[in-house]
mmCIF file of C-alpha atoms and ligand atoms in Angstrom:
data_model
loop_
_atom_site.group_PDB
_atom_site.id
_atom_site.type_symbol
_atom_site.label_atom_id
_atom_site.label_comp_id
_atom_site.label_asym_id
_atom_site.label_seq_id
_atom_site.Cartn_x
_atom_site.Cartn_y
_atom_site.Cartn_z
ATOM 1 C CA MET A 74 40.030 3.172 -56.234
ATOM 2 C CA ILE A 75 36.817 4.430 -54.666
ATOM 3 C CA ARG A 76 38.625 5.092 -51.397
ATOM 4 C CA ARG A 77 41.270 7.096 -53.190
ATOM 5 C CA ALA A 78 38.609 9.195 -54.950
ATOM 6 C CA ALA A 79 36.859 9.799 -51.646
ATOM 7 C CA LEU A 80 40.143 10.832 -50.036
ATOM 8 C CA THR A 81 40.883 13.223 -52.904
ATOM 9 C CA MET A 82 37.408 14.721 -52.535
ATOM 10 C CA LEU A 83 37.839 15.077 -48.788
ATOM 11 C CA LEU A 84 41.217 16.696 -49.273
ATOM 12 C CA GLY A 85 39.705 18.991 -51.920
ATOM 13 C CA THR A 86 36.965 20.096 -49.551
ATOM 14 C CA PHE A 87 39.541 20.647 -46.818
ATOM 15 C CA VAL A 88 41.735 22.752 -49.110
ATOM 16 C CA LEU A 89 38.694 24.768 -50.234
ATOM 17 C CA ASN A 90 37.555 25.306 -46.660
ATOM 18 C CA ALA A 91 41.044 26.377 -45.700
ATOM 19 C CA ALA A 92 41.209 28.776 -48.652
ATOM 20 C CA ALA A 93 37.839 30.248 -47.727
ATOM 21 C CA GLN A 94 39.069 30.831 -44.185
ATOM 22 C CA GLU A 95 42.341 32.472 -45.217
ATOM 23 C CA THR A 96 40.446 35.259 -46.910
ATOM 24 C CA PRO A 97 38.650 37.596 -44.493
ATOM 25 C CA SER A 98 34.882 37.461 -44.714
ATOM 26 C CA LEU A 99 33.316 40.155 -46.881
ATOM 27 C CA ALA A 100 30.066 39.880 -44.946
ATOM 28 C CA LYS A 101 31.953 40.617 -41.723
ATOM 29 C CA ALA A 102 33.894 43.479 -43.305
ATOM 30 C CA TYR A 103 30.599 45.175 -44.249
ATOM 31 C CA GLU A 104 28.633 44.154 -41.146
ATOM 32 C CA GLY A 105 26.317 46.863 -39.870
ATOM 33 C CA ARG A 106 26.591 48.755 -43.148
ATOM 34 C CA LEU A 107 25.657 46.510 -46.060
ATOM 35 C CA LYS A 108 24.283 43.020 -46.399
ATOM 36 C CA ILE A 109 26.440 41.159 -48.911
ATOM 37 C CA GLY A 110 24.331 38.817 -50.992
ATOM 38 C CA ALA A 111 24.671 36.257 -53.764
ATOM 39 C CA ALA A 112 22.223 34.911 -56.341
ATOM 40 C CA ILE A 113 22.284 31.133 -56.287
ATOM 41 C CA GLU A 114 20.753 27.979 -57.702
ATOM 42 C CA PRO A 115 19.931 25.217 -55.167
ATOM 43 C CA SER A 116 22.734 23.041 -56.610
ATOM 44 C CA GLN A 117 25.293 25.613 -55.460
ATOM 45 C CA LEU A 118 24.462 24.892 -51.829
ATOM 46 C CA THR A 119 26.468 21.684 -52.147
ATOM 47 C CA SER A 120 28.901 22.622 -54.919
ATOM 48 C CA ALA A 121 32.558 23.675 -54.662
ATOM 49 C CA GLU A 122 31.250 27.225 -54.169
ATOM 50 C CA ALA A 123 29.414 26.384 -50.945
ATOM 51 C CA PRO A 124 32.315 27.247 -48.559
ATOM 52 C CA LEU A 125 32.644 30.676 -50.185
ATOM 53 C CA LEU A 126 28.922 31.283 -49.828
ATOM 54 C CA ALA A 127 29.030 30.421 -46.140
ATOM 55 C CA THR A 128 32.128 32.543 -45.470
ATOM 56 C CA HIS A 129 31.589 35.728 -47.454
ATOM 57 C CA PHE A 130 27.849 36.246 -47.812
ATOM 58 C CA ASN A 131 25.021 36.906 -45.363
ATOM 59 C CA SER A 132 22.156 37.152 -47.825
ATOM 60 C CA ILE A 133 20.908 35.082 -50.764
ATOM 61 C CA VAL A 134 18.436 35.378 -53.595
ATOM 62 C CA ALA A 135 17.170 32.724 -56.017
ATOM 63 C CA GLU A 136 18.862 33.176 -59.378
ATOM 64 C CA ASN A 137 15.926 31.409 -61.055
ATOM 65 C CA VAL A 138 13.764 29.165 -58.896
ATOM 66 C CA MET A 139 11.334 31.806 -57.602
ATOM 67 C CA LYS A 140 10.512 33.204 -61.038
ATOM 68 C CA PRO A 141 6.858 32.677 -62.045
ATOM 69 C CA THR A 142 7.684 30.177 -64.854
ATOM 70 C CA ASP A 143 9.727 28.133 -62.401
ATOM 71 C CA ILE A 144 7.558 28.285 -59.296
ATOM 72 C CA GLN A 145 4.127 28.021 -60.997
ATOM 73 C CA PRO A 146 4.837 26.299 -64.323
ATOM 74 C CA LYS A 147 1.199 25.171 -64.628
ATOM 75 C CA GLU A 148 -1.711 27.076 -63.211
ATOM 76 C CA GLY A 149 -2.189 26.036 -59.596
ATOM 77 C CA ALA A 150 0.651 23.444 -59.757
ATOM 78 C CA TYR A 151 3.414 25.054 -57.778
ATOM 79 C CA ASN A 152 6.983 23.784 -57.699
ATOM 80 C CA PHE A 153 8.071 24.993 -54.290
ATOM 81 C CA ALA A 154 10.773 22.431 -53.480
ATOM 82 C CA PRO A 155 13.802 24.218 -55.046
ATOM 83 C CA ALA A 156 12.837 27.584 -53.503
ATOM 84 C CA ASP A 157 12.121 25.911 -50.164
ATOM 85 C CA LYS A 158 15.698 24.568 -50.164
ATOM 86 C CA LEU A 159 17.111 28.078 -50.465
ATOM 87 C CA VAL A 160 14.813 29.459 -47.790
ATOM 88 C CA ALA A 161 15.723 26.597 -45.425
ATOM 89 C CA TYR A 162 19.428 27.256 -46.043
ATOM 90 C CA ALA A 163 19.019 30.983 -45.354
ATOM 91 C CA GLN A 164 17.127 30.288 -42.160
ATOM 92 C CA GLY A 165 19.519 27.577 -41.016
ATOM 93 C CA SER A 166 22.567 29.776 -41.530
ATOM 94 C CA GLY A 167 21.070 33.045 -40.294
ATOM 95 C CA MET A 168 21.246 34.678 -43.727
ATOM 96 C CA ALA A 169 18.785 37.182 -45.111
ATOM 97 C CA MET A 170 16.695 36.099 -48.104
ATOM 98 C CA ARG A 171 15.537 38.304 -50.992
ATOM 99 C CA GLY A 172 12.728 37.234 -53.299
ATOM 100 C CA HIS A 173 13.156 37.494 -57.082
ATOM 101 C CA THR A 174 10.718 38.034 -58.739
ATOM 102 C CA LEU A 175 6.910 38.132 -58.715
ATOM 103 C CA LEU A 176 6.446 39.516 -62.222
ATOM 104 C CA TRP A 177 8.769 39.621 -65.235
ATOM 105 C CA HIS A 178 7.669 39.672 -68.874
ATOM 106 C CA LEU A 179 10.458 37.217 -69.810
ATOM 107 C CA ARG A 180 9.445 34.670 -67.202
ATOM 108 C CA THR A 181 5.652 34.826 -67.199
ATOM 109 C CA PRO A 182 4.188 31.361 -67.870
ATOM 110 C CA GLU A 183 2.186 31.123 -71.111
ATOM 111 C CA TRP A 184 -0.911 29.845 -69.319
ATOM 112 C CA MET A 185 -1.321 33.372 -67.890
ATOM 113 C CA TRP A 186 -2.618 34.639 -71.241
ATOM 114 C CA THR A 187 -5.279 32.070 -72.196
ATOM 115 C CA ASP A 188 -8.610 31.297 -70.554
ATOM 116 C CA LYS A 189 -10.184 27.866 -70.104
ATOM 117 C CA GLU A 190 -11.847 28.060 -73.545
ATOM 118 C CA GLY A 191 -8.523 28.803 -75.190
ATOM 119 C CA LYS A 192 -9.411 32.472 -75.772
ATOM 120 C CA PRO A 193 -7.174 35.393 -74.783
ATOM 121 C CA ALA A 194 -7.478 35.899 -71.023
ATOM 122 C CA SER A 195 -9.404 39.016 -69.972
ATOM 123 C CA ARG A 196 -7.966 41.829 -67.846
ATOM 124 C CA ASP A 197 -9.923 40.585 -64.821
ATOM 125 C CA LEU A 198 -8.734 37.008 -65.237
ATOM 126 C CA VAL A 199 -5.084 38.057 -65.594
ATOM 127 C CA LEU A 200 -5.262 40.276 -62.502
ATOM 128 C CA ALA A 201 -7.021 37.508 -60.547
ATOM 129 C CA ARG A 202 -4.246 35.060 -61.544
ATOM 130 C CA LEU A 203 -1.589 37.604 -60.576
ATOM 131 C CA LYS A 204 -3.274 38.075 -57.201
ATOM 132 C CA SER A 205 -3.449 34.361 -56.597
ATOM 133 C CA HIS A 206 0.234 33.896 -57.589
ATOM 134 C CA ILE A 207 1.466 36.679 -55.337
ATOM 135 C CA GLU A 208 -0.750 35.703 -52.383
ATOM 136 C CA THR A 209 0.478 32.120 -52.624
ATOM 137 C CA VAL A 210 4.199 32.792 -53.090
ATOM 138 C CA VAL A 211 4.593 35.788 -50.776
ATOM 139 C CA GLY A 212 2.269 34.125 -48.267
ATOM 140 C CA ARG A 213 4.332 30.937 -48.226
ATOM 141 C CA TYR A 214 7.563 32.799 -47.517
ATOM 142 C CA LYS A 215 6.044 35.426 -45.210
ATOM 143 C CA GLY A 216 8.582 36.376 -42.558
ATOM 144 C CA ALA A 217 11.321 34.378 -44.340
ATOM 145 C CA VAL A 218 11.817 36.622 -47.384
ATOM 146 C CA TYR A 219 12.470 40.162 -46.156
ATOM 147 C CA ALA A 220 12.394 41.947 -49.539
ATOM 148 C CA TRP A 221 10.754 41.204 -52.886
ATOM 149 C CA ASP A 222 11.511 42.345 -56.410
ATOM 150 C CA VAL A 223 7.803 42.768 -57.028
ATOM 151 C CA VAL A 224 8.130 43.772 -60.666
ATOM 152 C CA ASN A 225 11.218 43.332 -62.825
ATOM 153 C CA GLU A 226 12.165 45.319 -65.944
ATOM 154 C CA VAL A 227 8.828 47.038 -66.564
ATOM 155 C CA ILE A 228 10.394 50.323 -67.735
ATOM 156 C CA ASP A 229 10.965 51.138 -71.401
ATOM 157 C CA GLU A 230 12.225 54.659 -71.872
ATOM 158 C CA LYS A 231 11.454 54.483 -75.600
ATOM 159 C CA GLN A 232 7.712 54.393 -74.943
ATOM 160 C CA PRO A 233 5.954 57.722 -74.369
ATOM 161 C CA ASN A 234 4.355 56.343 -71.202
ATOM 162 C CA CYS A 235 7.677 54.800 -70.046
ATOM 163 C CA LEU A 236 6.212 51.284 -69.745
ATOM 164 C CA ARG A 237 7.278 48.183 -71.630
ATOM 165 C CA LYS A 238 4.816 47.204 -74.366
ATOM 166 C CA ASP A 239 4.370 43.611 -73.292
ATOM 167 C CA LYS A 240 1.420 41.308 -72.672
ATOM 168 C CA TRP A 241 0.999 42.682 -69.166
ATOM 169 C CA PHE A 242 0.463 46.159 -70.539
ATOM 170 C CA ALA A 243 -1.627 44.985 -73.478
ATOM 171 C CA THR A 244 -3.985 43.117 -71.145
ATOM 172 C CA THR A 245 -4.210 45.319 -68.038
ATOM 173 C CA GLY A 246 -2.880 48.747 -69.022
ATOM 174 C CA ASP A 247 -0.687 50.029 -66.202
ATOM 175 C CA ALA A 248 -2.836 48.372 -63.505
ATOM 176 C CA TYR A 249 -0.607 45.295 -63.126
ATOM 177 C CA ILE A 250 2.232 47.225 -61.477
ATOM 178 C CA GLU A 251 0.112 48.919 -58.850
ATOM 179 C CA GLN A 252 -1.839 45.754 -58.167
ATOM 180 C CA ALA A 253 1.286 43.599 -57.856
ATOM 181 C CA PHE A 254 2.558 45.867 -55.090
ATOM 182 C CA ARG A 255 -0.816 45.948 -53.338
ATOM 183 C CA TYR A 256 -1.178 42.150 -53.448
ATOM 184 C CA ALA A 257 2.368 41.654 -52.127
ATOM 185 C CA HIS A 258 1.841 44.131 -49.292
ATOM 186 C CA ALA A 259 -1.412 42.460 -48.284
ATOM 187 C CA ALA A 260 0.294 39.051 -48.264
ATOM 188 C CA ASP A 261 3.219 40.199 -46.091
ATOM 189 C CA PRO A 262 2.865 43.721 -44.684
ATOM 190 C CA LYS A 263 6.417 43.626 -43.288
ATOM 191 C CA ALA A 264 8.198 42.723 -46.534
ATOM 192 C CA ARG A 265 10.150 45.491 -48.287
ATOM 193 C CA LEU A 266 8.847 45.876 -51.819
ATOM 194 C CA TYR A 267 11.096 46.810 -54.745
ATOM 195 C CA ILE A 268 10.772 47.837 -58.344
ATOM 196 C CA ASN A 269 13.824 46.286 -60.031
ATOM 197 C CA ASP A 270 15.474 47.253 -63.312
ATOM 198 C CA TYR A 271 18.706 47.445 -65.317
ATOM 199 C CA SER A 272 20.601 50.495 -66.647
ATOM 200 C CA THR A 273 18.973 52.684 -64.012
ATOM 201 C CA ASP A 274 21.880 55.135 -64.346
ATOM 202 C CA GLU A 275 21.045 56.012 -67.965
ATOM 203 C CA PRO A 276 19.348 59.435 -67.878
ATOM 204 C CA ALA A 277 16.296 58.561 -70.007
ATOM 205 C CA LYS A 278 15.728 55.280 -68.186
ATOM 206 C CA ARG A 279 16.262 56.906 -64.783
ATOM 207 C CA GLN A 280 13.779 59.684 -65.594
ATOM 208 C CA CYS A 281 11.190 57.168 -66.722
ATOM 209 C CA LEU A 282 11.686 55.052 -63.618
ATOM 210 C CA GLU A 283 11.382 58.165 -61.468
ATOM 211 C CA ARG A 284 8.147 59.144 -63.220
ATOM 212 C CA ILE A 285 6.600 55.703 -62.696
ATOM 213 C CA VAL A 286 7.714 55.492 -59.068
ATOM 214 C CA LYS A 287 6.434 59.009 -58.285
ATOM 215 C CA GLY A 288 3.065 58.023 -59.750
ATOM 216 C CA LEU A 289 2.946 54.932 -57.541
ATOM 217 C CA ILE A 290 3.838 56.941 -54.432
ATOM 218 C CA ALA A 291 1.215 59.591 -55.295
ATOM 219 C CA ARG A 292 -1.434 56.853 -55.510
ATOM 220 C CA GLY A 293 -0.418 55.451 -52.113
ATOM 221 C CA VAL A 294 1.015 52.242 -53.576
ATOM 222 C CA PRO A 295 3.312 50.442 -51.097
ATOM 223 C CA VAL A 296 6.609 50.685 -52.973
ATOM 224 C CA HIS A 297 9.591 50.876 -50.642
ATOM 225 C CA GLY A 298 12.635 50.832 -52.833
ATOM 226 C CA VAL A 299 14.382 50.709 -56.165
ATOM 227 C CA GLY A 300 16.468 47.690 -57.090
ATOM 228 C CA HIS A 301 19.393 48.549 -59.352
ATOM 229 C CA GLN A 302 20.522 45.383 -61.113
ATOM 230 C CA MET A 303 24.030 46.777 -61.799
ATOM 231 C CA HIS A 304 25.205 44.444 -64.554
ATOM 232 C CA VAL A 305 28.102 46.738 -65.396
ATOM 233 C CA SER A 306 31.490 46.358 -67.040
ATOM 234 C CA VAL A 307 35.040 47.359 -66.191
ATOM 235 C CA PHE A 308 34.543 50.335 -68.543
ATOM 236 C CA SER A 309 31.038 51.671 -68.037
ATOM 237 C CA PRO A 310 28.887 53.257 -66.773
ATOM 238 C CA SER A 311 30.619 55.976 -64.739
ATOM 239 C CA VAL A 312 30.379 55.887 -60.952
ATOM 240 C CA GLU A 313 29.100 59.479 -61.152
ATOM 241 C CA SER A 314 26.045 58.435 -63.154
ATOM 242 C CA ILE A 315 25.377 55.581 -60.724
ATOM 243 C CA ASP A 316 25.691 57.980 -57.792
ATOM 244 C CA GLU A 317 23.263 60.395 -59.471
ATOM 245 C CA SER A 318 20.701 57.666 -59.948
ATOM 246 C CA LEU A 319 20.928 56.499 -56.331
ATOM 247 C CA THR A 320 20.556 60.126 -55.201
ATOM 248 C CA THR A 321 17.450 60.586 -57.377
ATOM 249 C CA PHE A 322 15.592 57.792 -55.621
ATOM 250 C CA ALA A 323 16.939 58.532 -52.151
ATOM 251 C CA ARG A 324 15.456 62.037 -52.525
ATOM 252 C CA LEU A 325 12.040 60.473 -53.039
ATOM 253 C CA GLY A 326 12.440 58.882 -49.608
ATOM 254 C CA LEU A 327 12.995 55.407 -51.084
ATOM 255 C CA GLU A 328 15.491 52.703 -50.219
ATOM 256 C CA ASN A 329 18.021 51.677 -52.847
ATOM 257 C CA GLN A 330 19.476 48.200 -53.231
ATOM 258 C CA VAL A 331 22.043 46.845 -55.629
ATOM 259 C CA THR A 332 20.386 43.603 -56.622
ATOM 260 C CA GLU A 333 22.420 41.836 -59.354
ATOM 261 C CA LEU A 334 25.967 43.172 -59.299
ATOM 262 C CA ASP A 335 28.611 41.778 -61.651
ATOM 263 C CA VAL A 336 31.424 43.465 -63.573
ATOM 264 C CA SER A 337 32.038 42.127 -67.073
ATOM 265 C CA LEU A 338 35.534 42.196 -68.532
ATOM 266 C CA TYR A 339 34.051 42.857 -71.974
ATOM 267 C CA ARG A 340 33.133 46.191 -73.460
ATOM 268 C CA TYR A 341 29.428 46.561 -74.249
ATOM 269 C CA GLN A 342 28.414 43.851 -76.770
ATOM 270 C CA ALA A 343 32.071 43.059 -77.636
ATOM 271 C CA LYS A 344 32.933 39.481 -78.616
ATOM 272 C CA SER A 345 36.587 39.620 -77.561
ATOM 273 C CA LEU A 346 38.567 41.200 -74.739
ATOM 274 C CA SER A 347 40.139 44.592 -75.426
ATOM 275 C CA ASP A 348 43.271 43.935 -73.308
ATOM 276 C CA THR A 349 45.065 41.057 -71.593
ATOM 277 C CA GLU A 350 42.910 39.232 -69.103
ATOM 278 C CA ALA A 351 45.450 39.925 -66.347
ATOM 279 C CA LYS A 352 45.215 43.687 -66.939
ATOM 280 C CA LEU A 353 41.439 43.582 -67.070
ATOM 281 C CA LEU A 354 41.259 41.630 -63.821
ATOM 282 C CA GLN A 355 43.317 44.369 -62.138
ATOM 283 C CA LEU A 356 41.015 47.047 -63.531
ATOM 284 C CA GLN A 357 38.070 44.996 -62.357
ATOM 285 C CA GLY A 358 39.468 45.096 -58.812
ATOM 286 C CA GLU A 359 39.671 48.889 -58.940
ATOM 287 C CA ARG A 360 36.190 49.038 -60.393
ATOM 288 C CA TYR A 361 34.673 46.919 -57.599
ATOM 289 C CA ALA A 362 36.379 49.186 -55.031
ATOM 290 C CA ALA A 363 35.086 52.361 -56.701
ATOM 291 C CA LEU A 364 31.544 50.982 -56.914
ATOM 292 C CA MET A 365 31.517 49.884 -53.289
ATOM 293 C CA LYS A 366 32.672 53.340 -52.178
ATOM 294 C CA VAL A 367 29.710 54.918 -53.952
ATOM 295 C CA PHE A 368 27.328 52.401 -52.383
ATOM 296 C CA LEU A 369 28.777 53.030 -48.911
ATOM 297 C CA ALA A 370 28.237 56.773 -49.341
ATOM 298 C CA HIS A 371 24.475 56.129 -49.581
ATOM 299 C CA PRO A 372 22.929 55.504 -46.140
ATOM 300 C CA GLU A 373 19.608 54.496 -47.747
ATOM 301 C CA LEU A 374 21.418 51.596 -49.472
ATOM 302 C CA ARG A 375 21.776 48.665 -47.094
ATOM 303 C CA ALA A 376 22.257 45.626 -49.329
ATOM 304 C CA VAL A 377 24.443 44.673 -52.268
ATOM 305 C CA THR A 378 23.743 41.366 -53.992
ATOM 306 C CA LEU A 379 26.180 39.816 -56.476
ATOM 307 C CA TRP A 380 24.723 37.816 -59.368
ATOM 308 C CA GLY A 381 26.689 34.706 -58.473
ATOM 309 C CA ILE A 382 29.523 33.547 -56.242
ATOM 310 C CA SER A 383 32.456 32.656 -58.477
ATOM 311 C CA ASP A 384 33.303 32.767 -62.182
ATOM 312 C CA SER A 385 32.523 29.056 -62.444
ATOM 313 C CA HIS A 386 28.792 29.925 -62.552
ATOM 314 C CA THR A 387 27.666 33.117 -64.274
ATOM 315 C CA TRP A 388 24.905 33.954 -66.749
ATOM 316 C CA LEU A 389 27.436 36.066 -68.682
ATOM 317 C CA ASN A 390 28.912 33.033 -70.465
ATOM 318 C CA HIS A 391 25.578 31.608 -71.664
ATOM 319 C CA GLY A 392 22.661 32.429 -73.934
ATOM 320 C CA GLU A 393 23.410 35.569 -75.930
ATOM 321 C CA TYR A 394 26.962 35.554 -74.493
ATOM 322 C CA GLU A 395 27.787 31.941 -75.425
ATOM 323 C CA GLY A 396 31.376 31.687 -76.633
ATOM 324 C CA ARG A 397 32.792 34.396 -74.394
ATOM 325 C CA HIS A 398 35.055 33.702 -71.421
ATOM 326 C CA ASP A 399 33.830 36.322 -69.004
ATOM 327 C CA SER A 400 34.933 36.447 -65.379
ATOM 328 C CA PRO A 401 32.651 38.986 -63.719
ATOM 329 C CA LEU A 402 32.606 37.887 -60.069
ATOM 330 C CA LEU A 403 34.805 38.051 -56.948
ATOM 331 C CA PHE A 404 36.286 34.537 -57.048
ATOM 332 C CA ASP A 405 37.809 32.659 -59.991
ATOM 333 C CA ARG A 406 36.893 29.282 -61.487
ATOM 334 C CA GLN A 407 38.960 27.517 -58.826
ATOM 335 C CA GLN A 408 37.155 29.537 -56.135
ATOM 336 C CA LYS A 409 40.284 31.584 -55.413
ATOM 337 C CA PRO A 410 39.928 35.275 -54.505
ATOM 338 C CA LYS A 411 40.540 37.702 -57.393
ATOM 339 C CA PRO A 412 41.628 41.352 -57.348
ATOM 340 C CA ALA A 413 37.859 41.988 -57.427
ATOM 341 C CA TYR A 414 37.588 40.400 -53.973
ATOM 342 C CA THR A 415 40.505 42.460 -52.668
ATOM 343 C CA GLY A 416 38.999 45.643 -54.129
ATOM 344 C CA MET A 417 35.708 44.950 -52.431
ATOM 345 C CA LEU A 418 37.370 44.072 -49.126
ATOM 346 C CA ASN A 419 39.602 47.157 -49.144
ATOM 347 C CA ALA A 420 36.687 49.479 -49.904
ATOM 348 C CA ALA A 421 35.178 48.493 -46.553
ATOM 349 C CA LYS A 422 38.223 49.733 -44.631
HETATM 350 O O1 G3I B 97 17.073 24.572 -66.263
HETATM 351 C C1 G3I B 97 17.151 24.465 -67.690
HETATM 352 C C2 G3I B 97 17.795 23.182 -68.107
HETATM 353 O O2 G3I B 97 16.968 22.119 -67.691
HETATM 354 C C3 G3I B 97 17.984 23.174 -69.631
HETATM 355 O O3 G3I B 97 18.653 22.011 -70.010
HETATM 356 C C4 G3I B 97 18.806 24.392 -70.071
HETATM 357 C C5 G3I B 97 18.964 24.477 -71.586
HETATM 358 O O4 G3I B 97 19.024 25.815 -72.032
HETATM 359 O O5 G3I B 97 18.130 25.540 -69.628
HETATM 360 C C6 G3I B 97 17.988 25.621 -68.223
HETATM 361 O O6 G3I B 97 17.297 26.809 -67.922
HETATM 362 C C7 G3I B 97 18.057 27.997 -67.999
HETATM 363 C C8 G3I B 97 17.976 28.681 -66.657
HETATM 364 O O7 G3I B 97 18.640 29.934 -66.740
HETATM 365 C C9 G3I B 97 18.649 27.857 -65.549
HETATM 366 O O8 G3I B 97 20.000 27.662 -65.848
HETATM 367 C C10 G3I B 97 17.474 28.871 -69.085
HETATM 368 O O9 G3I B 97 17.662 28.295 -70.366
HETATM 369 C C11 G3I B 97 18.111 30.239 -69.047
HETATM 370 O O10 G3I B 97 17.432 31.099 -69.943
HETATM 371 C C12 G3I B 97 18.027 30.812 -67.652
HETATM 372 O O11 G3I B 97 18.693 32.039 -67.652
HETATM 373 C C13 G3I B 97 18.493 32.868 -66.526
HETATM 374 C C14 G3I B 97 17.871 34.184 -67.003
HETATM 375 O O12 G3I B 97 17.807 35.100 -65.923
HETATM 376 C C15 G3I B 97 16.451 33.987 -67.505
HETATM 377 O O13 G3I B 97 15.583 33.563 -66.485
HETATM 378 C C16 G3I B 97 19.847 33.110 -65.877
HETATM 379 O O14 G3I B 97 20.298 31.890 -65.280
HETATM 380 C C17 G3I B 97 19.728 34.197 -64.809
HETATM 381 O O15 G3I B 97 21.014 34.534 -64.347
HETATM 382 C C18 G3I B 97 19.073 35.428 -65.403
HETATM 383 O O16 G3I B 97 18.935 36.405 -64.390
HETATM 384 C C19 G3I B 97 18.407 37.662 -64.810
HETATM 385 C C20 G3I B 97 17.554 38.201 -63.683
HETATM 386 O O17 G3I B 97 16.571 37.275 -63.319
HETATM 387 C C21 G3I B 97 16.920 39.538 -64.072
HETATM 388 N N1 G3I B 97 17.927 40.480 -64.503
HETATM 389 C C22 G3I B 97 18.842 40.006 -65.555
HETATM 390 C C23 G3I B 97 19.500 38.695 -65.124
HETATM 391 C C24 G3I B 97 20.486 38.220 -66.168
HETATM 392 O O18 G3I B 97 19.822 37.915 -67.361
#
């Protein structure tokens, strides 16, 4: 019985490996132009998705394990092992490694906000803790992580000053952004440092992001690029608005990166699909091709990271999206290439 199971598993791995090899490598197709990355959890290094990762991608980023809540859950008690696994894999397979993220309001550990007496932490204490976190994490992966999402989702276009009204702002004013970049640069002067956000194509958001970034540049803050998450759908936003946003930041002399690409089959906030899945998967293929063409037209954009490998593991079917059956990535739940894969491959030709 056990032997038979082992044989089936072996055969399964063989079939998967063979399937991965039949499909030309996306990383090779884009070589010299774009790094093709994937966000992963350590468990995916040994899952059914592993052959796809090895074949089609030449860059990785931690989907979760480098976030502050995950890597420093208690003050001074770091949990490096899961992140170390990813870094070791990247190094062992000659892949590039992005770092995500040093500061995010949704994944800041609660201990950040209270001092030893249980009182609200002061501005100085919070900045000292931020410095220590960044020095430790960036320092550990110095030379191994080539680019960091230093701050994630700090922009709120509804605020007059364009910054999210969170605990970071309440405690430090706007100092935390500038300081995060300065601490990261001091810890690894060669790392490329990004400000990362979603919906960067929306005019109000884009203008706010531009205002904040211009302010950082004017103050000599080491910000090197803008990370565009790019959680888009088959239907929106338009490639023109994405192109306009990339152009805005390229004109400031910054790099652009697409950092979290996926293409939902659902219309914005819809609970059900608006067409047959087969039709939507075709449209998704065209959409991936159109997006990649825009990215290729931007010489300052040298890396595109997908937020996952295959539809068997995607954030878009969990949390607020529980109950949907979304399929936003390049490979299906059986790790077979989708029209999305073909669209992306053909765009490189
Ligand atoms: O690991 C625990 C598990 O032990 C527990 O049983 C389970 C129960 O809910 O939760 C697991 O943690 C989840 C974690 O993902 C790992 O799977 C969290 O609940 C869940 O909230 C977390 O979601 C992640 C989310 O960021 C919040 O950190 C998603 O996987 C991840 O894809 C998503 O990624 C973000 C980017 O960092 C920033 N941009 C948006 C993007 C999508 O939301």
